[in-house]
Coordinates of N, CA and C and ligand atoms in Angstrom, one line a residue:
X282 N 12.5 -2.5 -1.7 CA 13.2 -1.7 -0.6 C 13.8 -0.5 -1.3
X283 N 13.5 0.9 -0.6 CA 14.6 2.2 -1.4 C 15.7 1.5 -0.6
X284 N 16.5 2.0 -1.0 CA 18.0 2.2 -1.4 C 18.6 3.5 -1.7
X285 N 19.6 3.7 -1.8 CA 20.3 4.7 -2.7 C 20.0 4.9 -4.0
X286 N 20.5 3.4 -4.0 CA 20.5 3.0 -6.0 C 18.8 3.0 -5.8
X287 N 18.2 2.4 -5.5 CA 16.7 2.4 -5.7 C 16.1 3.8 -5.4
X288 N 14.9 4.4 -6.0 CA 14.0 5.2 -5.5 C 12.9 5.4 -5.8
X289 N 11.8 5.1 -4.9 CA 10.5 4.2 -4.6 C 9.8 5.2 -5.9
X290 N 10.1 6.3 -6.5 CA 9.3 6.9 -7.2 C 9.6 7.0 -8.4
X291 N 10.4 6.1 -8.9 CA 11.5 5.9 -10.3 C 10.7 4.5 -11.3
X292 N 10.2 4.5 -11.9 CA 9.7 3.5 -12.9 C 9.6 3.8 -14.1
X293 N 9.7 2.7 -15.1 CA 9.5 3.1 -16.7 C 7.8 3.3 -16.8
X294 N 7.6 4.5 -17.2 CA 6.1 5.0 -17.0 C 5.3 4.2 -18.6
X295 N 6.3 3.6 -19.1 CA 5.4 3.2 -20.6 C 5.2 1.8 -20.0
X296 N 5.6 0.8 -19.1 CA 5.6 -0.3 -19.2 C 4.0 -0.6 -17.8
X297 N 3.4 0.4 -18.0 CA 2.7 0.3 -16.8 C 1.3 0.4 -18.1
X298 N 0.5 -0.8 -17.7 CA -0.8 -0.2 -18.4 C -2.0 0.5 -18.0
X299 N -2.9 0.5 -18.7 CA -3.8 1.8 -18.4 C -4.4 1.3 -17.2
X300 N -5.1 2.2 -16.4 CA -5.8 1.6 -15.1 C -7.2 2.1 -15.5
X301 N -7.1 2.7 -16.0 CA -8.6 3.3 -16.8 C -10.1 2.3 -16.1
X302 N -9.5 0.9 -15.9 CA -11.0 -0.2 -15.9 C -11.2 -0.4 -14.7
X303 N -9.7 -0.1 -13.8 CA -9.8 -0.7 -12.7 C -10.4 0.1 -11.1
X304 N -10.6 -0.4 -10.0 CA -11.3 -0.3 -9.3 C -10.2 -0.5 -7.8
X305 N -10.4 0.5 -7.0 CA -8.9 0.4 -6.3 C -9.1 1.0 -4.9
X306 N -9.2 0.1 -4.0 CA -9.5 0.8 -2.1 C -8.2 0.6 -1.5
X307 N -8.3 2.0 -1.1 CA -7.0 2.3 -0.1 C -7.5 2.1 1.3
X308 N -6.9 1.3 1.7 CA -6.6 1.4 3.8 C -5.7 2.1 4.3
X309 N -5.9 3.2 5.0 CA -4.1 3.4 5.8 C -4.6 3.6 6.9
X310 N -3.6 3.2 8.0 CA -3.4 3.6 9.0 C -3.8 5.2 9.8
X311 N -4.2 4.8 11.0 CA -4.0 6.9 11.4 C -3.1 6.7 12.4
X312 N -2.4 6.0 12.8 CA -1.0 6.0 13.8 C 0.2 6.6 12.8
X313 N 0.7 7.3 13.1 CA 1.6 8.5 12.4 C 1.5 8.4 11.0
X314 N -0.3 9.3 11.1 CA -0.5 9.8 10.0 C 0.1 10.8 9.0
X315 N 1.5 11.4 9.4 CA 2.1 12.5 8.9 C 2.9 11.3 7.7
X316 N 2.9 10.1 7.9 CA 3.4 9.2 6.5 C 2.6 8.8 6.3
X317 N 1.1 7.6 6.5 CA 0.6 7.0 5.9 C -0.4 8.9 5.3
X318 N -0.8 9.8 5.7 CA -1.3 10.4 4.3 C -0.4 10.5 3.4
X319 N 0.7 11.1 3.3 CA 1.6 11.7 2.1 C 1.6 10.2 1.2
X320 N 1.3 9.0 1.8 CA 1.6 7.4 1.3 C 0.2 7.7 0.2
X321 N -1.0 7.4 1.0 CA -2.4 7.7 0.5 C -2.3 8.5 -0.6
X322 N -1.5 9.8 -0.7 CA -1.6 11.0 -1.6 C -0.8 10.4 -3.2
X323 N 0.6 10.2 -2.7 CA 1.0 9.6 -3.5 C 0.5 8.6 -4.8
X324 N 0.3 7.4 -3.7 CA -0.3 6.3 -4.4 C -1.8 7.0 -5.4
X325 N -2.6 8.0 -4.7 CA -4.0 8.4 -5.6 C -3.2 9.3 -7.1
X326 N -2.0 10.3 -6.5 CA -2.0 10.8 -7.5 C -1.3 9.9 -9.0
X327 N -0.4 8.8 -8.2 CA 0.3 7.6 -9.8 C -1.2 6.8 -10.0
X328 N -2.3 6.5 -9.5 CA -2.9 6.0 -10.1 C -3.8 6.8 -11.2
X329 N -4.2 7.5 -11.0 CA -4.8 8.5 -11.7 C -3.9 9.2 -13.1
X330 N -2.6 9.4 -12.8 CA -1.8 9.2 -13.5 C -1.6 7.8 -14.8
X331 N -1.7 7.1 -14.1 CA -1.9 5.8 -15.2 C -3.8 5.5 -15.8
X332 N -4.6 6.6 -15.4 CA -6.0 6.3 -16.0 C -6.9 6.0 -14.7
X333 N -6.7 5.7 -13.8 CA -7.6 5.4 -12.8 C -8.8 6.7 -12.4
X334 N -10.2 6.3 -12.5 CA -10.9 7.5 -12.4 C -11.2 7.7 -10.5
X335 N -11.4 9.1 -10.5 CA -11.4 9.2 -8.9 C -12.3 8.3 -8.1
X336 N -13.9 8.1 -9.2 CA -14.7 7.3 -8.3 C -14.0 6.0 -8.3
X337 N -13.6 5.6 -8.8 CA -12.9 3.9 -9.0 C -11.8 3.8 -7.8
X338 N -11.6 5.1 -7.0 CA -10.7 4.9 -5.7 C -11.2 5.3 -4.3
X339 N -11.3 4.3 -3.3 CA -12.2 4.2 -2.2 C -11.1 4.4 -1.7
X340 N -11.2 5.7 -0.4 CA -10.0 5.9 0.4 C -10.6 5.4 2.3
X341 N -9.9 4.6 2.9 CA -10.8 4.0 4.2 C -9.5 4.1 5.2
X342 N -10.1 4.2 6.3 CA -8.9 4.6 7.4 C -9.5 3.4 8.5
X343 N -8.1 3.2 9.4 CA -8.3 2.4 10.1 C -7.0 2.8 11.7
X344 N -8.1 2.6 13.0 CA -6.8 3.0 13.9 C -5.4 3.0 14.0
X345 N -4.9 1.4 13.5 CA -3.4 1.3 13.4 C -2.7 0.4 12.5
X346 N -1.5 0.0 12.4 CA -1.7 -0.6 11.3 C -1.8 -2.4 11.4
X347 N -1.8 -2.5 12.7 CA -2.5 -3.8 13.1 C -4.0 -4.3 12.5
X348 N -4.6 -3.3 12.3 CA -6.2 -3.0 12.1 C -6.6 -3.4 9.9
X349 N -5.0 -2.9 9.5 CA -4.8 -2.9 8.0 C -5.6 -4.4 7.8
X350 N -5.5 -5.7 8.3 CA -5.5 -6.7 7.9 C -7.3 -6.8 7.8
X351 N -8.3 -6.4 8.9 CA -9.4 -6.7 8.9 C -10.1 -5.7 8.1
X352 N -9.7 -4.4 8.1 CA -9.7 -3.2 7.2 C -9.8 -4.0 5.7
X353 N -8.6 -4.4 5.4 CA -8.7 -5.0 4.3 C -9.6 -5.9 3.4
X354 N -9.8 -6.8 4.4 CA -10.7 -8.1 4.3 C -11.8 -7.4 4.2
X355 N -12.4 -6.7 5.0 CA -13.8 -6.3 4.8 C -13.8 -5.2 3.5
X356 N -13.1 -4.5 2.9 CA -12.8 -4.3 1.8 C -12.8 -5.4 0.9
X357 N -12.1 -6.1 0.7 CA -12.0 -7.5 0.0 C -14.0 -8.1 -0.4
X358 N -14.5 -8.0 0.6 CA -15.7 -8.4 1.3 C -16.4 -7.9 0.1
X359 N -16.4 -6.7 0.0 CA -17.5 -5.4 -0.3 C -17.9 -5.9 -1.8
X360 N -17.0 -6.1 -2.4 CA -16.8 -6.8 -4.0 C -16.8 -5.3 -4.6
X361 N -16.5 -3.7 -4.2 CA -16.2 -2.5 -4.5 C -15.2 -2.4 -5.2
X362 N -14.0 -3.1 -5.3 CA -12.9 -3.1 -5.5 C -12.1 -4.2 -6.2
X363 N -11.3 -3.8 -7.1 CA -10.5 -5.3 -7.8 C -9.5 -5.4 -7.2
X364 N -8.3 -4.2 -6.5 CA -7.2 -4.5 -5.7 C -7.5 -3.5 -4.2
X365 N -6.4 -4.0 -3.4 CA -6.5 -3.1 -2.4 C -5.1 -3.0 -2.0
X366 N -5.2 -0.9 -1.5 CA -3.7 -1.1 -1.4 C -3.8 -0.4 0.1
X367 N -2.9 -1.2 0.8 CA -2.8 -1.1 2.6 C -1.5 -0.3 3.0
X368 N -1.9 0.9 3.7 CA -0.5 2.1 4.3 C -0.7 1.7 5.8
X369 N 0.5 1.9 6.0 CA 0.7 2.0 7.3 C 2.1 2.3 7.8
X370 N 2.7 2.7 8.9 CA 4.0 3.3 9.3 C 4.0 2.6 10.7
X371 N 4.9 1.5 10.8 CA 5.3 1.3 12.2 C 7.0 1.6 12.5
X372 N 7.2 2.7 13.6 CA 8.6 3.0 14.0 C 8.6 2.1 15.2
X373 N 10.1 1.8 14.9 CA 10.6 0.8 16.1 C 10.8 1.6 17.2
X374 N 10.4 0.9 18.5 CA 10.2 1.9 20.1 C 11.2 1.2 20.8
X375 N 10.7 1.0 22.1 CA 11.4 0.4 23.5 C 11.4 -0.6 23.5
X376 N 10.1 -1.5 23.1 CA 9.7 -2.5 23.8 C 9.9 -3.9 22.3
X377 N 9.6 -4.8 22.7 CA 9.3 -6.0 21.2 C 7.7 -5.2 20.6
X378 N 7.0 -4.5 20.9 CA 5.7 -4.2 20.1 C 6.2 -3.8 19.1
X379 N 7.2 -3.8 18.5 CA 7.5 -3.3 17.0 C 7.3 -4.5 16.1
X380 N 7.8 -5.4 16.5 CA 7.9 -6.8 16.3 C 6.7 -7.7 16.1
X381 N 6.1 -7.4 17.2 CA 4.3 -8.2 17.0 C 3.8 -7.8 16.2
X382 N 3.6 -6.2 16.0 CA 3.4 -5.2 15.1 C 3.2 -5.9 13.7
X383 N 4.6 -5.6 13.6 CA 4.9 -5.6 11.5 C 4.7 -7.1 11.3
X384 N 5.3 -8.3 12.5 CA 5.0 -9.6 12.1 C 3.5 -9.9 11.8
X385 N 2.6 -9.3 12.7 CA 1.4 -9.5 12.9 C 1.0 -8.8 11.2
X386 N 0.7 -8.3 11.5 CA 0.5 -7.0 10.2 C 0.8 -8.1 8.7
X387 N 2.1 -8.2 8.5 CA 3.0 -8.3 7.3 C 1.9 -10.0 7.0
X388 N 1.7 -10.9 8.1 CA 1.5 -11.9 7.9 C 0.6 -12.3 7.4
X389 N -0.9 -11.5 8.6 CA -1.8 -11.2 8.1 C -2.5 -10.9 6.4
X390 N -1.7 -9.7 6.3 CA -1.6 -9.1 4.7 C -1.6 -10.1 4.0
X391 N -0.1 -10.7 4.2 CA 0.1 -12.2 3.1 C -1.1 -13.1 3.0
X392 N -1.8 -13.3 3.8 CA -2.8 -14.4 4.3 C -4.0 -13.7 3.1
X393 N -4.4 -12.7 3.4 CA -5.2 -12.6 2.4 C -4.7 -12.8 1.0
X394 N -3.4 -12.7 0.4 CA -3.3 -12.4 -0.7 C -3.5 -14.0 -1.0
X395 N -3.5 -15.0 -0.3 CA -3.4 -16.4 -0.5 C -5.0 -16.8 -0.5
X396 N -5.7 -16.3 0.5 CA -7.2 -16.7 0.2 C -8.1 -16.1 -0.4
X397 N -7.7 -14.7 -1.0 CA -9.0 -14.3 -1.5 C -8.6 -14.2 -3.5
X398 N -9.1 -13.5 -4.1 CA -8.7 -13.5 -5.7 C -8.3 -12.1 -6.0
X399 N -8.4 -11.3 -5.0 CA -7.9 -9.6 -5.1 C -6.4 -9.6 -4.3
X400 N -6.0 -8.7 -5.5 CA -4.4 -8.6 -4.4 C -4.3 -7.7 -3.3
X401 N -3.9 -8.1 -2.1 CA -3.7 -6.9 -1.7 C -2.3 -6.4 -1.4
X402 N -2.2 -4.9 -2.1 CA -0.6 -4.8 -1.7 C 0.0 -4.2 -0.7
X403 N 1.1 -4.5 -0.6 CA 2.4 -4.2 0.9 C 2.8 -2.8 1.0
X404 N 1.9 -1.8 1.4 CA 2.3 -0.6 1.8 C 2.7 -0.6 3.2
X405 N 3.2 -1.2 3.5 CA 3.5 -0.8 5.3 C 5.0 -0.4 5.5
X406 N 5.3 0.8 6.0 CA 6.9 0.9 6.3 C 7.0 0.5 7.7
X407 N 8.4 0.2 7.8 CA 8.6 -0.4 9.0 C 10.1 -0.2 9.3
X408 N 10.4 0.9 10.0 CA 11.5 1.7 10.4 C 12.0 2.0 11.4
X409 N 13.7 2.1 11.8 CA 14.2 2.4 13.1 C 13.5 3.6 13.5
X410 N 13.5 4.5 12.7 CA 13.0 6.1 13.3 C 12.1 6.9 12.1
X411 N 11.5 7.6 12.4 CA 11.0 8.6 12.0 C 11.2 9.2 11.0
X412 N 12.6 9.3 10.9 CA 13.5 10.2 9.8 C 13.0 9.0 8.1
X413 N 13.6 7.8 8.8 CA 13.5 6.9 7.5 C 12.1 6.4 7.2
X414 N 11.3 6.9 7.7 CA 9.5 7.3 7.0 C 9.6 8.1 6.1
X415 N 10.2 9.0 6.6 CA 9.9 10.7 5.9 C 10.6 10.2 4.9
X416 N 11.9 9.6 4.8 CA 12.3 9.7 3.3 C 11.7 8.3 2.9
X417 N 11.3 7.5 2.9 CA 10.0 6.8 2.1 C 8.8 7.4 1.7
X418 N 8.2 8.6 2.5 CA 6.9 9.3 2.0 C 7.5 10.1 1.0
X419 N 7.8 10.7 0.3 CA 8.1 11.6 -0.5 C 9.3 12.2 -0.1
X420 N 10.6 11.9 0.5 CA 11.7 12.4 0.5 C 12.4 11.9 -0.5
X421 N 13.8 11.7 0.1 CA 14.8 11.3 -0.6 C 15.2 10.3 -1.4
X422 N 14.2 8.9 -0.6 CA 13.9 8.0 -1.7 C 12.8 7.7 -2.0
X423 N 12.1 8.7 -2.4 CA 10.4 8.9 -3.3 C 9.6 8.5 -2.2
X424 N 8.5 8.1 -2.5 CA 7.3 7.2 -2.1 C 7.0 6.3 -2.0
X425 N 7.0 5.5 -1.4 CA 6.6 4.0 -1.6 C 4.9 4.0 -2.2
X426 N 4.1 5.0 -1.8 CA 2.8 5.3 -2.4 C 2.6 5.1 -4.0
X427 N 4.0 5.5 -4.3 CA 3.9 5.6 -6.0 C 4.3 3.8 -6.4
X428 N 4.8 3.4 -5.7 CA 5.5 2.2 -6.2 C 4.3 1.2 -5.7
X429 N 3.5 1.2 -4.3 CA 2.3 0.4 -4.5 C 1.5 0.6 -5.3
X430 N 1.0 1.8 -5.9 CA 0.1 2.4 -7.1 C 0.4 1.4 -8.4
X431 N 1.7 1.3 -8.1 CA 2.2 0.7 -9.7 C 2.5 -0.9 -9.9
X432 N 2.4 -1.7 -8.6 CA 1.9 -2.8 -8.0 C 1.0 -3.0 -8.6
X433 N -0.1 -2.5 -7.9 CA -1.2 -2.6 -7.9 C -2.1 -2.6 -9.1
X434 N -1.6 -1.5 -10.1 CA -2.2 -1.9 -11.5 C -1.6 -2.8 -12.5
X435 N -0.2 -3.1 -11.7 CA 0.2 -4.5 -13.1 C -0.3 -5.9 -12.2
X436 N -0.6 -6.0 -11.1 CA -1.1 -6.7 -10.5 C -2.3 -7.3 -11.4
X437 N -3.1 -6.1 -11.5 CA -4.3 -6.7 -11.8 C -4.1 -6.7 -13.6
X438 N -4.0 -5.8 -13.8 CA -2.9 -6.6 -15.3 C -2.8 -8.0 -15.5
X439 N -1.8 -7.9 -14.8 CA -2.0 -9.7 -14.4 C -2.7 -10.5 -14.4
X440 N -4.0 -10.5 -13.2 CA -5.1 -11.6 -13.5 C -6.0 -11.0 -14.7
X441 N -6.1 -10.1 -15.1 CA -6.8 -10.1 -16.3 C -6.1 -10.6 -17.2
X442 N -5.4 -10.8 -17.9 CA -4.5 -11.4 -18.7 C -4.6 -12.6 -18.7
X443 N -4.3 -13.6 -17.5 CA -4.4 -14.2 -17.4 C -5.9 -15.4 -17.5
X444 N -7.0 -14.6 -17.4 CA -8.3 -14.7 -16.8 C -8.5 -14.9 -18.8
X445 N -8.0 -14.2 -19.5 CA -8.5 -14.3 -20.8 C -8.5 -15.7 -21.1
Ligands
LIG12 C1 0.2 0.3 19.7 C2 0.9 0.8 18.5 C3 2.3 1.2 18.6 C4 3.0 1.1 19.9 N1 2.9 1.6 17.5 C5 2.3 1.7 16.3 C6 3.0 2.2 15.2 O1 4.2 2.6 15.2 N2 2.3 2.2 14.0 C7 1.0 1.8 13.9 O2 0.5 1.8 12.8 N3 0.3 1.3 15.0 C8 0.9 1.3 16.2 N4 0.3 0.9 17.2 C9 -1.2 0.6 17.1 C10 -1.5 -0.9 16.6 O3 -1.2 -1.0 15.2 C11 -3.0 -1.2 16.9 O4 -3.8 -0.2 16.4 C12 -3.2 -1.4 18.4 O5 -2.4 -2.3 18.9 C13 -4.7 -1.8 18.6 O6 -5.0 -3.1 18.0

Protein backbone atom coordinates (compact mmCIF):
# COMPACT_ATOMS: atom_id res chain seq x y z
CA UNK A 1 0.00 0.00 0.00
CA UNK A 2 1.61 3.74 -0.84
CA UNK A 3 1.63 5.76 2.01
CA UNK A 4 3.46 8.82 2.69
CA UNK A 5 6.29 6.86 4.20
CA UNK A 6 5.89 4.36 1.38
CA UNK A 7 6.36 5.11 -2.42
CA UNK A 8 5.25 2.49 -4.83
CA UNK A 9 8.42 3.49 -6.96
CA UNK A 10 11.17 3.37 -4.22
CA UNK A 11 13.20 -0.09 -3.97
CA UNK A 12 16.77 -1.26 -3.46
CA UNK A 13 17.53 -1.75 -7.25
CA UNK A 14 20.64 -4.23 -6.28
CA UNK A 15 18.45 -6.65 -4.39
CA UNK A 16 16.22 -7.34 -7.51
CA UNK A 17 17.70 -10.07 -9.87
CA UNK A 18 18.22 -10.14 -13.47
CA UNK A 19 14.99 -10.76 -15.43
CA UNK A 20 16.99 -11.35 -18.49
CA UNK A 21 15.38 -15.33 -18.66
CA UNK A 22 12.14 -14.46 -17.87
CA UNK A 23 8.89 -14.33 -19.73
CA UNK A 24 6.12 -11.83 -18.56
CA UNK A 25 2.19 -11.06 -19.87
CA UNK A 26 0.61 -8.03 -18.88
CA UNK A 27 -3.43 -7.86 -18.60
CA UNK A 28 -4.97 -4.44 -17.96
CA UNK A 29 -8.04 -3.23 -17.89
CA UNK A 30 -9.61 -0.55 -20.53
CA UNK A 31 -12.18 0.96 -17.87
CA UNK A 32 -10.21 4.19 -16.90
CA UNK A 33 -7.55 3.55 -19.00
CA UNK A 34 -5.89 6.93 -18.22
CA UNK A 35 -4.30 4.55 -15.00
CA UNK A 36 -4.22 1.16 -16.01
CA UNK A 37 -1.92 2.46 -19.26
CA UNK A 38 0.57 4.72 -17.20
CA UNK A 39 0.32 1.16 -14.84
CA UNK A 40 1.17 -0.99 -18.13
CA UNK A 41 4.01 1.64 -19.01
CA UNK A 42 5.50 1.70 -15.80
CA UNK A 43 5.62 -1.92 -14.93
CA UNK A 44 7.31 -2.55 -19.02
CA UNK A 45 9.71 0.15 -18.38
CA UNK A 46 11.20 -1.51 -14.42
CA UNK A 47 11.08 -4.68 -16.18
CA UNK A 48 13.29 -4.04 -18.87
CA UNK A 49 15.13 -2.11 -16.52
CA UNK A 50 16.04 -5.23 -14.49
CA UNK A 51 16.95 -7.26 -18.08
CA UNK A 52 13.60 -8.31 -19.34
CA UNK A 53 13.76 -8.44 -23.26
CA UNK A 54 10.75 -6.66 -25.07
CA UNK A 55 9.79 -9.93 -26.87
CA UNK A 56 9.58 -11.84 -23.43
CA UNK A 57 6.63 -9.07 -22.60
CA UNK A 58 3.05 -9.82 -23.92
CA UNK A 59 0.90 -6.81 -23.41
CA UNK A 60 -3.18 -8.01 -23.59
CA UNK A 61 -6.15 -5.86 -22.80
CA UNK A 62 -9.31 -6.75 -21.41
CA UNK A 63 -12.86 -4.77 -21.05
CA UNK A 64 -12.82 -4.28 -17.24
CA UNK A 65 -11.20 -5.21 -14.47
CA UNK A 66 -13.77 -7.94 -13.63
CA UNK A 67 -12.53 -9.56 -17.06
CA UNK A 68 -8.55 -9.52 -15.33
CA UNK A 69 -9.37 -12.93 -13.82
CA UNK A 70 -10.23 -14.95 -17.21
CA UNK A 71 -7.83 -12.62 -19.07
CA UNK A 72 -5.37 -14.08 -16.94
CA UNK A 73 -6.13 -17.69 -16.85
CA UNK A 74 -6.16 -17.86 -20.47
CA UNK A 75 -2.82 -16.32 -20.32
CA UNK A 76 -1.80 -18.75 -17.69
CA UNK A 77 -3.28 -21.30 -20.37
CA UNK A 78 -0.95 -20.22 -23.28
CA UNK A 79 2.30 -21.64 -21.49
CA UNK A 80 3.80 -17.99 -23.27
CA UNK A 81 4.53 -16.76 -20.04
CA UNK A 82 6.31 -17.63 -16.54
CA UNK A 83 4.46 -14.69 -14.61
CA UNK A 84 1.47 -12.57 -15.19
CA UNK A 85 0.96 -9.18 -14.09
CA UNK A 86 -2.87 -7.92 -13.94
CA UNK A 87 -3.77 -3.71 -14.04
CA UNK A 88 -6.80 -2.58 -13.34
CA UNK A 89 -8.38 0.72 -11.64
CA UNK A 90 -11.70 0.41 -9.84
CA UNK A 91 -13.14 3.97 -8.29
CA UNK A 92 -15.64 3.70 -5.80
CA UNK A 93 -19.34 5.16 -7.23
CA UNK A 94 -22.98 5.26 -5.89
CA UNK A 95 -23.93 1.97 -5.79
CA UNK A 96 -22.19 -1.56 -3.85
CA UNK A 97 -20.66 -2.32 -7.62
CA UNK A 98 -17.46 -1.18 -6.24
CA UNK A 99 -17.63 -3.90 -3.83
CA UNK A 100 -18.58 -6.94 -6.17
CA UNK A 101 -16.10 -5.38 -8.33
CA UNK A 102 -12.60 -5.47 -6.33
CA UNK A 103 -14.18 -8.58 -4.14
CA UNK A 104 -14.86 -10.40 -7.27
CA UNK A 105 -11.73 -9.42 -9.05
CA UNK A 106 -9.17 -9.55 -5.85
CA UNK A 107 -10.58 -13.12 -5.19
CA UNK A 108 -10.61 -14.38 -8.34
CA UNK A 109 -6.84 -13.32 -8.88
CA UNK A 110 -6.04 -15.14 -5.52
CA UNK A 111 -7.63 -18.27 -6.84
CA UNK A 112 -5.35 -18.52 -9.59
CA UNK A 113 -2.28 -17.91 -7.70
CA UNK A 114 -3.49 -21.16 -5.62
CA UNK A 115 -4.16 -23.39 -8.67
CA UNK A 116 -1.93 -22.82 -11.30
CA UNK A 117 2.35 -22.78 -10.84
CA UNK A 118 2.59 -19.13 -12.45
CA UNK A 119 2.22 -16.17 -10.18
CA UNK A 120 -0.03 -13.89 -10.90
CA UNK A 121 0.36 -10.49 -9.48
CA UNK A 122 -2.01 -7.82 -7.68
CA UNK A 123 -2.02 -4.81 -9.90
CA UNK A 124 -5.52 -3.63 -9.25
CA UNK A 125 -6.08 -0.08 -7.52
CA UNK A 126 -9.08 0.27 -5.79
CA UNK A 127 -9.88 3.87 -4.76
CA UNK A 128 -12.40 6.47 -3.23
CA UNK A 129 -11.67 8.82 -6.34
CA UNK A 130 -9.86 9.40 -9.15
CA UNK A 131 -7.43 11.67 -7.66
CA UNK A 132 -5.88 8.69 -5.53
CA UNK A 133 -5.27 6.61 -8.99
CA UNK A 134 -3.40 9.34 -10.34
CA UNK A 135 -1.17 9.40 -7.45
CA UNK A 136 -0.65 5.53 -7.64
CA UNK A 137 0.03 5.80 -11.54
CA UNK A 138 2.97 7.86 -11.49
CA UNK A 139 2.22 10.74 -9.11
CA UNK A 140 3.02 11.40 -5.80
CA UNK A 141 3.29 8.00 -4.49
CA UNK A 142 5.04 6.42 -7.69
CA UNK A 143 3.55 3.54 -9.50
CA UNK A 144 2.32 0.71 -8.44
CA UNK A 145 3.43 -0.58 -12.14
CA UNK A 146 6.97 -0.40 -10.91
CA UNK A 147 6.34 -2.23 -7.73
CA UNK A 148 4.32 -5.14 -9.57
CA UNK A 149 7.35 -5.33 -12.16
CA UNK A 150 9.45 -5.97 -9.13
CA UNK A 151 6.98 -8.60 -7.67
CA UNK A 152 7.00 -10.22 -10.40
CA UNK A 153 10.58 -10.90 -11.11
CA UNK A 154 11.52 -11.89 -7.42
CA UNK A 155 8.50 -13.93 -7.67
CA UNK A 156 9.83 -15.97 -10.13
CA UNK A 157 13.20 -15.77 -8.56
CA UNK A 158 11.68 -17.55 -6.22
CA UNK A 159 10.34 -20.69 -7.90
CA UNK A 160 13.38 -21.00 -9.72
CA UNK A 161 15.40 -21.15 -6.79
CA UNK A 162 13.54 -23.12 -5.32
CA UNK A 163 12.87 -25.61 -8.38
CA UNK A 164 16.80 -26.21 -8.22
C1 LIG B 1 -19.18 -1.87 -14.61
C2 LIG B 1 -17.90 -1.31 -14.10
C3 LIG B 1 -17.92 -0.21 -13.20
C4 LIG B 1 -19.19 0.43 -12.73
N1 LIG B 1 -16.79 0.34 -12.76
C5 LIG B 1 -15.61 -0.20 -13.14
C6 LIG B 1 -14.39 0.35 -12.67
O1 LIG B 1 -14.33 1.35 -11.93
N2 LIG B 1 -13.24 -0.24 -13.09
C7 LIG B 1 -13.21 -1.34 -13.90
O2 LIG B 1 -12.13 -1.84 -14.21
N3 LIG B 1 -14.36 -1.86 -14.37
C8 LIG B 1 -15.54 -1.32 -14.03
N4 LIG B 1 -16.70 -1.85 -14.50
C9 LIG B 1 -16.64 -2.93 -15.49
C10 LIG B 1 -16.49 -4.35 -14.89
O3 LIG B 1 -15.17 -4.58 -14.44
C11 LIG B 1 -16.82 -5.40 -15.97
O4 LIG B 1 -16.08 -5.13 -17.13
C12 LIG B 1 -18.29 -5.42 -16.31
O5 LIG B 1 -19.08 -5.61 -15.16
C13 LIG B 1 -18.61 -6.56 -17.34
O6 LIG B 1 -18.28 -7.82 -16.77
Amino acid sequence: MATIYHNLSEYDFNSVPSAEKMRFGIIMAEWNDNITIPLMEGAVKTLKKHGAKEENIIIQTVPGSFELIFGAQQMIKSGKVDAVIAFGCVVRGDTPHFDYICQGTTQGLAHLNTISDIPVIYGLLTTNNMEQAEDRCGGKLGNKGDECAISAIKMLDYIWKIKI
